Amino acid sequence: MTEQSGIVQDHWTREGVLARIDAVLLEMGHDPEAVTPEILSGVEHLHTGGLTTTQDQAEKLALGPDARVLDIGCGIGGPARYLAHTYGCRVDGVDLTPELLETGQVLTRRCGLEDKVTLQLGDALDLSFPDQSFDVVWCQNVTMNIADKAGFLGQVHRVLKPGGKFASTEYSTGPGGDIIYPVTWAYDPSTNFLDSEHEMRAQFADAGFRILDWTNYTGLAIERLAQARATPSKLANHLVFGEDTPERAGNGRKNMMEKRIIYWMITAERN
Ligand SMILES: C[S@@+](CC[C@H](N)C(=O)[O-])C[C@H]1O[C@@H](n2cnc3c(N)ncnc32)[C@H](O)[C@@H]1O
């Protein structure tokens, strides 16, 4: 593991994630051993807009039971389980952070999805899968932690079959000025590696991707953050990200409203 990967791993590690989720599940009257993606939906989609963002992104792909999907930076595996549960596809997930990955493995078993979803430790910059293994590579709210975008996109290209799709939600910098910290992915510049939209488009083209859809998702993301704030749930991302989540999410919303950052939903095809 590189020094940078270690810094990112530390950023996302809050020991006791599973115990906190279980305590809230019990409080809500659920059996933690018998959960479903529906029950977990409020806590397991660790990106802006949560489940609805996952649903919108998935609808842009023609996923079916024969598809092989790789979720890079899978967190606790919510999107991977959603895709397998909803579309019947087989999903591999890799993530850098053991605390999240191990939580995800337990939740996958409890959801009865281990035959379709496999989560393992791994670095986006050094994927262990053979060339041309996947029909779809999926990635949500991960690249803001990755400085080497060419290395990352090179790995995505390598593991995708020709004509395969890369589906990504990610932030760019915006015209509104410097980012206000802390945000969910960073307390300071040591884990924040946003580029401009212009740079991102060039990186995709240089890596051998054709853009099929490039949607500015910022307006919807702002709305959904406002909704989440108005109707707080006990089973939510703070159990994973920590007690300062409202402050970090609030800054994310302010950064978007002031156009300091832009949230994109991207579908690209591997040449
Ligand atoms: C905001 S969470 C998103 C998790 C998941 N994609 C989701 O939307 O539910 C960011 C995740 O990216 C992972 N991550 C960051 N850099 C990574 C890298 N180089 N390789 C693999 N995972 C990485 C972190 O460990 C963390 O779990």
XYZ file of C-alpha atoms in Angstrom, residues 63-204:
142
model
C -27.972 -4.402 -16.580
C -29.224 -7.962 -16.599
C -28.444 -11.278 -14.889
C -25.565 -12.009 -17.277
C -23.681 -8.785 -16.542
C -20.441 -8.860 -14.548
C -19.981 -5.640 -12.614
C -17.025 -4.283 -10.637
C -17.731 -1.628 -7.977
C -14.486 0.242 -7.237
C -14.418 1.835 -3.777
C -17.496 -0.162 -2.760
C -17.596 1.055 0.868
C -19.901 -1.231 2.891
C -21.296 -2.661 -0.350
C -24.739 -1.032 -0.521
C -24.647 -0.177 -4.240
C -23.154 -3.602 -5.075
C -25.964 -5.374 -3.199
C -28.585 -3.062 -4.737
C -27.400 -3.907 -8.278
C -27.261 -7.653 -7.626
C -30.630 -7.672 -5.809
C -32.399 -5.511 -8.399
C -30.898 -6.720 -11.676
C -29.613 -10.190 -10.774
C -26.102 -9.337 -11.978
C -22.889 -10.613 -10.389
C -20.956 -7.856 -8.607
C -17.388 -7.757 -7.328
C -16.484 -4.888 -5.041
C -13.069 -3.642 -3.942
C -12.285 -1.104 -1.264
C -9.191 0.187 0.465
C -10.649 0.415 3.983
C -10.825 -2.883 5.970
C -13.371 -1.572 8.507
C -15.873 -0.796 5.722
C -15.075 -3.838 3.623
C -15.469 -6.263 6.546
C -18.755 -4.615 7.531
C -19.879 -5.009 3.920
C -18.987 -8.709 3.876
C -21.125 -9.356 6.970
C -24.083 -7.366 5.587
C -23.840 -9.217 2.253
C -24.037 -12.572 4.043
C -26.938 -11.399 6.182
C -28.797 -10.248 3.039
C -28.269 -13.713 1.522
C -26.423 -12.251 -1.455
C -23.010 -13.942 -1.124
C -23.644 -15.988 -4.273
C -23.877 -12.779 -6.318
C -21.732 -10.244 -4.431
C -18.058 -10.654 -3.501
C -16.320 -7.837 -1.643
C -12.553 -7.788 -1.191
C -9.801 -5.463 -0.116
C -8.139 -3.714 -3.005
C -6.729 -0.488 -4.354
C -8.313 1.165 -7.392
C -4.808 1.863 -8.647
C -3.738 -1.790 -8.526
C -6.722 -4.033 -9.353
C -6.109 -7.777 -9.116
C -8.591 -8.766 -11.843
C -7.487 -10.047 -15.268
C -7.835 -7.833 -18.346
C -11.308 -7.528 -19.898
C -13.159 -9.202 -17.000
C -16.169 -6.897 -16.644
C -19.135 -5.588 -18.637
C -19.558 -2.634 -16.290
C -17.250 -0.792 -13.908
C -19.156 1.248 -11.331
C -17.683 3.910 -9.060
C -19.430 6.413 -6.774
C -17.737 9.185 -4.793
C -14.261 7.673 -4.829
C -12.119 9.610 -7.310
C -12.021 12.708 -5.106
C -9.524 10.666 -3.016
C -7.402 9.646 -6.028
C -4.609 11.909 -7.268
C -3.474 9.665 -10.121
C -6.547 9.871 -12.360
C -4.682 8.517 -15.403
C -3.574 5.475 -13.387
C -7.125 4.951 -12.119
C -8.787 5.269 -15.533
C -6.097 3.014 -17.004
C -7.113 0.287 -14.522
C -10.817 0.769 -15.309
C -10.056 0.498 -19.041
C -7.907 -2.590 -18.544
C -10.515 -4.619 -16.621
C -13.449 -3.627 -18.877
C -14.341 -5.668 -21.937
C -14.229 -3.721 -25.221
C -17.508 -1.813 -25.447
C -17.985 -2.155 -21.679
C -19.441 0.746 -19.683
C -17.913 2.843 -16.953
C -20.559 4.453 -14.689
C -19.313 7.058 -12.257
C -20.552 9.758 -9.917
C -17.834 12.204 -8.999
C -17.056 15.792 -8.129
C -15.046 18.334 -10.061
C -13.872 21.723 -8.954
C -16.169 24.604 -9.914
C -15.793 28.270 -10.808
C -16.920 29.466 -7.338
C -13.568 29.404 -5.540
C -11.703 27.187 -3.094
C -13.468 24.318 -1.396
C -14.707 24.857 2.177
C -13.448 22.104 4.543
C -14.236 19.759 6.143
C -16.198 17.744 3.572
C -17.099 14.089 3.684
C -13.976 12.976 1.823
C -11.448 15.395 3.295
C -10.551 17.501 6.319
C -7.809 19.223 4.330
C -6.100 18.929 0.929
C -4.283 15.700 1.903
C -7.218 13.549 0.672
C -8.834 15.985 -1.786
C -7.884 15.627 -5.450
C -10.586 17.314 -7.502
C -9.911 18.450 -11.055
C -11.927 20.730 -13.317
C -14.604 19.394 -15.669
C -12.321 20.247 -18.581
C -9.459 18.212 -17.083
C -11.797 15.305 -16.319
C -13.106 15.136 -19.870
C -9.549 15.127 -21.209
C -8.579 12.343 -18.750
C -11.495 10.167 -19.949
